[in-house]
CSV table of C-alpha atoms in Angstrom, one decimal:
chain,number,residue,atom,x,y,z
L,1,MET,CA,78.3,-19.4,-89.8
L,2,TRP,CA,80.6,-22.0,-91.4
L,3,GLN,CA,83.8,-22.8,-89.5
L,4,ILE,CA,86.7,-25.1,-90.1
L,5,GLY,CA,86.9,-25.8,-86.3
L,6,ASP,CA,89.8,-25.5,-84.0
L,7,ALA,CA,92.8,-23.9,-85.7
L,8,ASP,CA,95.3,-26.4,-84.2
L,9,ALA,CA,93.3,-29.5,-85.0
L,10,ASP,CA,95.1,-31.7,-87.5
L,11,TRP,CA,94.7,-35.0,-89.1
L,12,ARG,CA,96.7,-37.8,-87.4
L,13,VAL,CA,97.1,-41.5,-88.2
L,14,ARG,CA,95.8,-43.8,-85.5
L,15,ASP,CA,97.3,-47.1,-84.5
L,16,THR,CA,94.8,-49.9,-85.2
L,17,ARG,CA,94.6,-53.6,-84.8
L,18,LEU,CA,93.0,-53.9,-88.2
L,19,ASP,CA,94.3,-55.6,-91.4
L,20,CYS,CA,91.3,-55.2,-93.7
L,21,ASP,CA,90.0,-52.5,-96.0
L,22,LEU,CA,87.5,-50.2,-94.2
L,23,HIS,CA,84.6,-48.9,-96.4
L,24,ALA,CA,82.3,-46.8,-94.2
L,25,VAL,CA,82.2,-45.2,-90.8
L,26,VAL,CA,79.6,-43.5,-88.5
L,27,HIS,CA,79.6,-42.1,-85.0
L,28,THR,CA,77.6,-43.8,-82.2
L,29,VAL,CA,77.0,-43.2,-78.4
L,30,ALA,CA,79.9,-45.6,-77.9
L,31,GLY,CA,82.4,-44.0,-80.3
L,32,PRO,CA,83.0,-44.3,-84.0
L,33,HIS,CA,82.3,-47.6,-85.7
L,34,ALA,CA,83.4,-48.8,-89.2
L,35,VAL,CA,82.7,-51.8,-91.5
L,36,GLY,CA,85.0,-53.5,-93.9
L,37,GLY,CA,86.4,-56.6,-95.5
L,38,SER,CA,85.8,-60.2,-94.2
L,39,GLY,CA,82.7,-59.1,-92.3
L,40,THR,CA,84.6,-56.8,-90.0
L,41,LEU,CA,82.9,-54.3,-87.6
L,42,ALA,CA,85.6,-52.2,-85.8
L,43,ALA,CA,85.3,-49.5,-83.3
L,44,ASP,CA,87.1,-47.1,-81.0
L,45,ARG,CA,85.2,-47.4,-77.7
L,46,GLY,CA,87.7,-45.4,-75.7
L,47,LYS,CA,90.7,-47.8,-75.8
L,48,GLY,CA,91.8,-47.5,-79.4
L,49,TRP,CA,90.6,-49.1,-82.6
L,50,GLN,CA,90.0,-52.8,-82.6
L,51,PRO,CA,87.6,-55.3,-84.3
L,52,LEU,CA,84.4,-56.1,-82.5
L,53,PHE,CA,83.9,-59.1,-84.8
L,54,ASP,CA,85.5,-60.1,-88.1
L,55,ASP,CA,83.2,-62.9,-89.3
L,56,GLY,CA,80.2,-60.8,-90.4
L,57,PRO,CA,76.5,-61.6,-90.2
L,58,ALA,CA,75.7,-65.3,-89.8
L,59,THR,CA,79.5,-65.8,-89.3
L,60,GLU,CA,80.0,-66.1,-93.0
L,61,GLY,CA,82.9,-63.6,-93.3
L,62,ARG,CA,81.3,-61.7,-96.2
L,63,GLN,CA,82.5,-58.2,-97.0
L,64,LEU,CA,80.5,-55.3,-95.3
L,65,ARG,CA,80.2,-52.1,-97.3
L,66,ALA,CA,77.3,-50.2,-95.7
L,67,ILE,CA,76.6,-48.8,-92.2
L,68,ASP,CA,74.2,-46.4,-90.7
L,69,VAL,CA,73.1,-45.5,-87.2
L,70,THR,CA,69.8,-44.8,-85.4
L,71,ASP,CA,69.1,-41.2,-84.5
L,72,ASP,CA,69.9,-41.9,-80.8
L,73,GLY,CA,73.3,-43.4,-81.7
L,74,GLY,CA,72.4,-46.7,-80.0
L,75,ARG,CA,72.1,-49.2,-82.9
L,76,LEU,CA,73.9,-49.8,-86.1
L,77,TRP,CA,72.6,-51.4,-89.3
L,78,ILE,CA,75.3,-53.0,-91.4
L,79,ALA,CA,75.0,-54.7,-94.8
L,80,GLY,CA,77.2,-56.1,-97.6
L,81,ALA,CA,78.0,-59.0,-99.9
L,82,ASP,CA,75.9,-62.2,-100.3
L,83,GLY,CA,72.9,-60.7,-98.5
L,84,SER,CA,74.8,-60.0,-95.3
L,85,MET,CA,72.6,-57.9,-93.0
L,86,ALA,CA,72.6,-57.3,-89.3
L,87,CYS,CA,71.9,-54.8,-86.6
L,88,TYR,CA,74.2,-54.2,-83.7
L,89,ASP,CA,73.3,-52.7,-80.3
L,90,VAL,CA,76.4,-50.7,-79.4
L,91,ARG,CA,75.6,-50.5,-75.6
L,92,ALA,CA,74.9,-54.2,-75.2
L,93,GLY,CA,77.4,-55.4,-77.7
L,94,ARG,CA,74.9,-57.7,-79.3
L,95,ARG,CA,74.4,-58.5,-83.0
L,96,TYR,CA,71.2,-59.7,-84.6
L,97,ASP,CA,71.5,-61.3,-88.0
L,98,TYR,CA,68.9,-61.3,-90.7
L,99,GLY,CA,68.2,-63.1,-94.0
L,100,TYR,CA,67.4,-61.0,-97.0
L,101,PRO,CA,64.2,-61.5,-99.0
L,102,ALA,CA,64.9,-64.0,-101.8
L,103,GLU,CA,63.7,-61.8,-104.7
L,104,LEU,CA,66.4,-59.2,-104.2
L,105,ALA,CA,70.0,-59.3,-105.5
L,106,ASP,CA,72.5,-61.1,-103.4
L,107,SER,CA,74.5,-58.0,-102.3
L,108,TRP,CA,73.7,-54.8,-100.5
L,109,GLY,CA,75.4,-51.6,-101.5
L,110,GLY,CA,73.8,-49.1,-99.2
L,111,VAL,CA,71.7,-48.7,-96.0
L,112,ALA,CA,70.0,-45.6,-94.5
L,113,VAL,CA,68.3,-45.4,-91.1
L,114,ALA,CA,66.0,-42.9,-89.4
L,115,GLY,CA,64.4,-42.9,-86.0
L,116,PRO,CA,65.4,-44.2,-82.6
L,117,ARG,CA,66.6,-47.7,-81.7
L,118,GLY,CA,63.7,-50.2,-81.7
L,119,ARG,CA,61.4,-48.0,-83.8
L,120,GLU,CA,63.7,-47.2,-86.7
L,121,LYS,CA,62.9,-47.0,-90.4
L,122,VAL,CA,65.5,-48.5,-92.7
L,123,LEU,CA,66.2,-48.5,-96.4
L,124,ALA,CA,68.6,-51.0,-98.0
L,125,ALA,CA,69.7,-50.8,-101.6
L,126,ASP,CA,70.8,-53.9,-103.5
L,127,ARG,CA,73.2,-54.2,-106.4
L,128,ASP,CA,70.3,-54.4,-108.9
L,129,GLY,CA,68.9,-50.9,-108.5
L,130,ARG,CA,66.2,-51.8,-105.9
L,131,VAL,CA,65.6,-50.4,-102.5
L,132,LEU,CA,63.9,-52.4,-99.7
L,133,PRO,CA,62.1,-50.4,-97.0
L,134,PHE,CA,61.3,-51.8,-93.6
L,135,VAL,CA,60.4,-50.7,-90.1
L,136,VAL,CA,61.6,-52.3,-86.9
L,137,ASP,CA,59.7,-53.1,-83.8
L,138,GLY,CA,62.3,-53.9,-81.1
L,139,THR,CA,64.6,-56.1,-83.1
L,140,THR,CA,61.9,-57.5,-85.5
L,141,PRO,CA,61.9,-56.1,-89.0
L,142,GLU,CA,58.6,-55.8,-91.0
L,143,TRP,CA,59.8,-56.1,-94.5
L,144,GLY,CA,58.2,-53.8,-97.1
L,145,SER,CA,58.0,-54.2,-100.9
L,146,PRO,CA,61.2,-53.4,-102.8
L,147,ASP,CA,61.0,-50.6,-105.3
L,148,ARG,CA,63.1,-50.4,-108.4
L,149,VAL,CA,64.6,-47.0,-108.0
L,150,ALA,CA,67.5,-46.8,-110.5
L,151,ALA,CA,66.3,-46.4,-114.1
L,152,GLY,CA,67.7,-47.9,-117.3
L,153,GLY,CA,69.5,-50.8,-115.7
L,154,GLY,CA,71.6,-48.7,-113.4
L,155,THR,CA,72.3,-49.3,-109.7
L,156,VAL,CA,71.9,-47.1,-106.6
L,157,ALA,CA,75.2,-45.3,-106.2
L,158,ALA,CA,74.3,-43.5,-102.9
L,159,LEU,CA,71.5,-43.8,-100.3
L,160,ALA,CA,70.7,-41.6,-97.3
L,161,SER,CA,67.8,-40.6,-95.1
L,162,THR,CA,67.0,-37.3,-93.3
L,163,PRO,CA,66.3,-37.4,-89.5
L,164,GLU,CA,62.6,-36.9,-90.4
L,165,GLY,CA,62.7,-40.2,-92.4
L,166,VAL,CA,62.7,-38.9,-95.9
L,167,GLY,CA,64.9,-41.1,-98.1
L,168,PHE,CA,67.1,-39.9,-100.9
L,169,ALA,CA,69.0,-42.0,-103.5
L,170,VAL,CA,71.1,-41.3,-106.6
L,171,ASP,CA,71.7,-43.9,-109.3
L,172,THR,CA,74.7,-44.5,-111.4
L,173,GLU,CA,73.2,-42.4,-114.3
L,174,GLY,CA,73.2,-39.4,-112.0
L,175,THR,CA,69.4,-39.3,-111.5
L,176,ALA,CA,68.2,-38.5,-108.0
L,177,TYR,CA,65.1,-39.8,-106.2
L,178,LYS,CA,63.1,-39.0,-103.0
L,179,THR,CA,60.7,-41.2,-101.1
L,180,SER,CA,57.0,-40.3,-101.4
L,181,PRO,CA,54.1,-41.6,-99.4
L,182,GLU,CA,52.0,-41.8,-102.6
L,183,THR,CA,54.4,-43.3,-105.2
L,184,GLY,CA,57.2,-44.8,-103.2
L,185,TRP,CA,60.0,-42.9,-105.0
L,186,ASP,CA,59.8,-39.7,-107.1
L,187,ASP,CA,62.4,-38.6,-109.7
L,188,ILE,CA,63.8,-35.3,-108.5
L,189,GLY,CA,66.1,-34.5,-111.4
L,190,VAL,CA,69.5,-35.2,-112.7
L,191,VAL,CA,72.4,-34.3,-110.4
L,192,ASP,CA,75.0,-34.5,-113.2
L,193,ALA,CA,74.9,-37.1,-115.9
L,194,ASP,CA,78.7,-36.9,-116.6
L,195,ALA,CA,80.0,-37.2,-113.0
L,196,ALA,CA,80.2,-40.3,-110.9
L,197,VAL,CA,78.4,-40.1,-107.5
L,198,GLY,CA,80.6,-40.7,-104.5
L,199,ASP,CA,78.4,-40.0,-101.6
L,200,LEU,CA,75.0,-38.5,-100.4
L,201,TYR,CA,74.4,-36.5,-97.3
L,202,ALA,CA,70.8,-35.9,-96.1
L,203,GLY,CA,70.3,-33.7,-93.1
L,204,PRO,CA,67.5,-32.0,-91.2
L,205,GLY,CA,65.0,-30.1,-93.3
L,206,GLU,CA,66.0,-31.9,-96.5
L,207,GLN,CA,69.5,-30.3,-96.5
L,208,VAL,CA,70.9,-32.7,-99.1
L,209,TYR,CA,74.4,-32.7,-100.8
L,210,VAL,CA,75.9,-35.1,-103.4
L,211,ALA,CA,79.6,-35.6,-103.7
L,212,ALA,CA,80.8,-36.2,-107.2
L,213,SER,CA,83.9,-37.2,-109.2
L,214,ASP,CA,84.2,-33.8,-110.9
L,215,GLY,CA,85.2,-32.0,-107.7
L,216,HIS,CA,81.8,-30.5,-107.1
L,217,LEU,CA,79.1,-30.9,-104.4
L,218,TYR,CA,75.6,-30.6,-105.6
L,219,ARG,CA,73.0,-29.0,-103.3
L,220,TYR,CA,69.3,-30.0,-103.6
L,221,GLY,CA,66.7,-27.3,-103.9
L,222,SER,CA,63.4,-28.8,-102.9
L,223,SER,CA,61.2,-26.0,-104.3
L,224,TYR,CA,62.1,-26.7,-107.9
L,225,HIS,CA,63.8,-30.2,-107.6
L,226,SER,CA,67.0,-28.6,-108.8
L,227,TRP,CA,70.6,-29.3,-108.1
L,228,THR,CA,73.1,-26.5,-107.7
L,229,PRO,CA,76.8,-27.3,-108.3
L,230,ILE,CA,79.3,-26.0,-105.7
L,231,GLU,CA,82.9,-26.0,-106.8
L,232,VAL,CA,84.9,-27.5,-104.0
L,233,GLY,CA,88.3,-28.5,-105.4
L,234,ASP,CA,90.3,-30.0,-108.2
L,235,ALA,CA,90.0,-33.6,-107.1
L,236,GLY,CA,87.1,-36.0,-107.3
L,237,LEU,CA,85.0,-36.3,-104.1
L,238,ARG,CA,84.3,-39.6,-102.4
L,239,ALA,CA,82.4,-38.5,-99.3
L,240,VAL,CA,80.7,-35.5,-97.6
L,241,ASP,CA,79.5,-34.9,-94.1
L,242,VAL,CA,78.1,-32.0,-92.0
L,243,TYR,CA,78.3,-31.7,-88.2
L,244,ALA,CA,76.3,-29.1,-86.4
L,245,THR,CA,76.2,-27.9,-82.8
L,246,ASP,CA,74.5,-24.9,-81.2
L,247,ALA,CA,77.7,-22.9,-81.6
L,248,ARG,CA,78.7,-23.8,-85.2
L,249,GLU,CA,78.3,-26.0,-88.2
L,250,ARG,CA,81.2,-27.7,-90.1
L,251,MET,CA,81.1,-29.2,-93.5
L,252,THR,CA,83.9,-31.4,-95.0
L,253,ALA,CA,84.3,-33.3,-98.3
L,254,LEU,CA,86.7,-36.1,-98.8
L,255,GLY,CA,88.9,-36.0,-101.9
L,256,ALA,CA,90.1,-38.8,-104.0
L,257,ASP,CA,93.7,-37.4,-103.9
L,258,GLY,CA,94.2,-37.8,-100.1
L,259,ARG,CA,93.0,-34.3,-99.1
L,260,THR,CA,89.9,-33.1,-97.3
L,261,PHE,CA,88.1,-29.9,-98.3
L,262,GLU,CA,86.8,-27.8,-95.5
L,263,ARG,CA,84.1,-25.2,-96.0
L,264,VAL,CA,85.4,-22.0,-94.4
L,265,ALA,CA,83.0,-19.5,-95.9
L,266,ALA,CA,79.9,-19.5,-98.1
L,267,ASN,CA,81.9,-19.9,-101.3
L,268,ARG,CA,85.3,-20.8,-100.1
L,269,TRP,CA,86.9,-24.1,-99.4
L,270,GLU,CA,90.3,-24.9,-97.9
L,271,ALA,CA,92.2,-28.1,-98.9
L,272,VAL,CA,93.8,-29.9,-95.9
L,273,PRO,CA,96.1,-33.0,-96.4
L,274,ALA,CA,94.9,-36.1,-94.5
L,275,ARG,CA,98.5,-37.1,-94.0
L,276,VAL,CA,98.2,-40.7,-95.0
L,277,ASP,CA,99.3,-42.6,-98.1
L,278,ALA,CA,96.2,-44.8,-98.6
L,279,ARG,CA,92.9,-44.8,-100.6
L,280,LEU,CA,90.5,-42.8,-98.4
L,281,THR,CA,87.0,-44.3,-98.5
L,282,ASP,CA,84.7,-42.5,-96.0
L,283,LEU,CA,84.4,-39.7,-93.5
L,284,ALA,CA,82.3,-39.0,-90.3
L,285,LEU,CA,82.4,-35.7,-88.6
L,286,GLY,CA,82.0,-35.2,-84.8
L,287,PRO,CA,83.9,-33.9,-81.8
L,288,VAL,CA,86.6,-36.2,-83.3
L,289,ASP,CA,86.5,-36.4,-87.1
L,290,VAL,CA,87.3,-39.8,-88.5
L,291,ILE,CA,88.4,-40.9,-92.0
L,292,VAL,CA,88.7,-44.6,-92.9
L,293,SER,CA,90.7,-46.1,-95.7
L,294,GLY,CA,92.2,-49.2,-97.2
L,295,ASN,CA,94.4,-51.5,-95.2
L,296,GLY,CA,92.7,-50.8,-91.9
L,297,ILE,CA,94.1,-47.3,-91.7
L,298,VAL,CA,92.2,-44.7,-89.6
L,299,VAL,CA,92.9,-41.0,-89.6
L,300,GLU,CA,91.4,-38.7,-86.9
L,301,ARG,CA,91.2,-35.0,-86.1
L,302,ASP,CA,90.4,-34.2,-82.5
L,303,HIS,CA,88.5,-30.9,-81.9
L,304,THR,CA,88.1,-31.5,-78.1
L,305,ALA,CA,91.7,-30.5,-77.2
L,306,ALA,CA,94.8,-29.1,-78.8
L,307,GLU,CA,97.4,-31.8,-79.7
L,308,LYS,CA,101.0,-31.0,-79.0
L,309,GLU,CA,103.0,-33.7,-80.8
L,310,PRO,CA,104.1,-33.1,-84.5
L,311,PRO,CA,102.0,-34.4,-87.4
L,312,ALA,CA,102.3,-38.1,-88.1
L,313,GLU,CA,104.2,-39.3,-91.1
L,314,PRO,CA,102.3,-41.0,-93.9
L,315,ILE,CA,102.0,-44.8,-93.7
L,316,PRO,CA,102.9,-46.5,-97.0
L,317,VAL,CA,100.2,-48.9,-98.0
L,318,THR,CA,102.8,-51.4,-99.0
L,319,ASP,CA,103.6,-51.9,-95.3
L,320,ARG,CA,100.2,-53.4,-94.7
L,321,THR,CA,98.5,-56.4,-96.2
L,322,THR,CA,94.9,-56.8,-97.2
L,323,PRO,CA,93.2,-60.2,-96.6
L,324,ARG,CA,91.1,-61.9,-99.2
L,325,VAL,CA,87.5,-60.8,-98.7
L,326,GLY,CA,84.1,-62.3,-99.5
L,327,ARG,CA,82.8,-62.2,-103.1
L,328,GLU,CA,80.4,-59.6,-104.1
């Protein structure tokens, strides 16, 4: 049964030591981690949000836009501008930098990971519509051959992998693709040619959802390679996530207007203000839900305990400054 979670859980702005835009966030065994401008990897490892490093892979300070985590939560893969790519072991606090194959475009727009640390499978999408597959032995990647996934000169707008290692991608024309052992990638239909894709969630058993700019989620039906629209709200959607425990399953979409949309029944969604005046960019659900945004702002909702203080006031984005970031 779908549930919104604790009735008294509310979004609250967190104090951070960050002064860069944050683009993507995931949960790990050591707390939530996010990537952003100037090569920043930031985390809350129990003592508040702070940067782990701000110089990026190869200490070049290039903007990081993509992050994903191994199934055991122990290793991150991060990627971004000018071929920046690295993995980061969250327990050891150690980063491993990698050079990208020369035939690919010079910026990564997405990364997807499946499997445990040291034996993971990774997909990385460049800005030219190609996806590079590779497998990892320890910390050594075995690069595969890149596939041009996006058709007609488009690019990969969203990339994700199921825990079983099945990759999904959607291009900027709205066409979706799925990895295939025989052909590399198969076309699995058009999600919506008229809506821009914001995010892609791929869960167990090929439970796949696409968040789109028309206020709909699109659910994948594997039997007929079909996409079913689900009306969520009156705002464009930038991200979607699902969090499941033995007791319940929660689903939330992130709106472009500063609201989240919580699934409270099979066909009913509830809009909840995120209580921050900033451009929201990504969402990760867990015991503590996390939203990241521009200007280093982080918003959280704690389901582990009721919070007693009143809701935080919105932080005007004009009170924060954004540093110059690396070119893309």
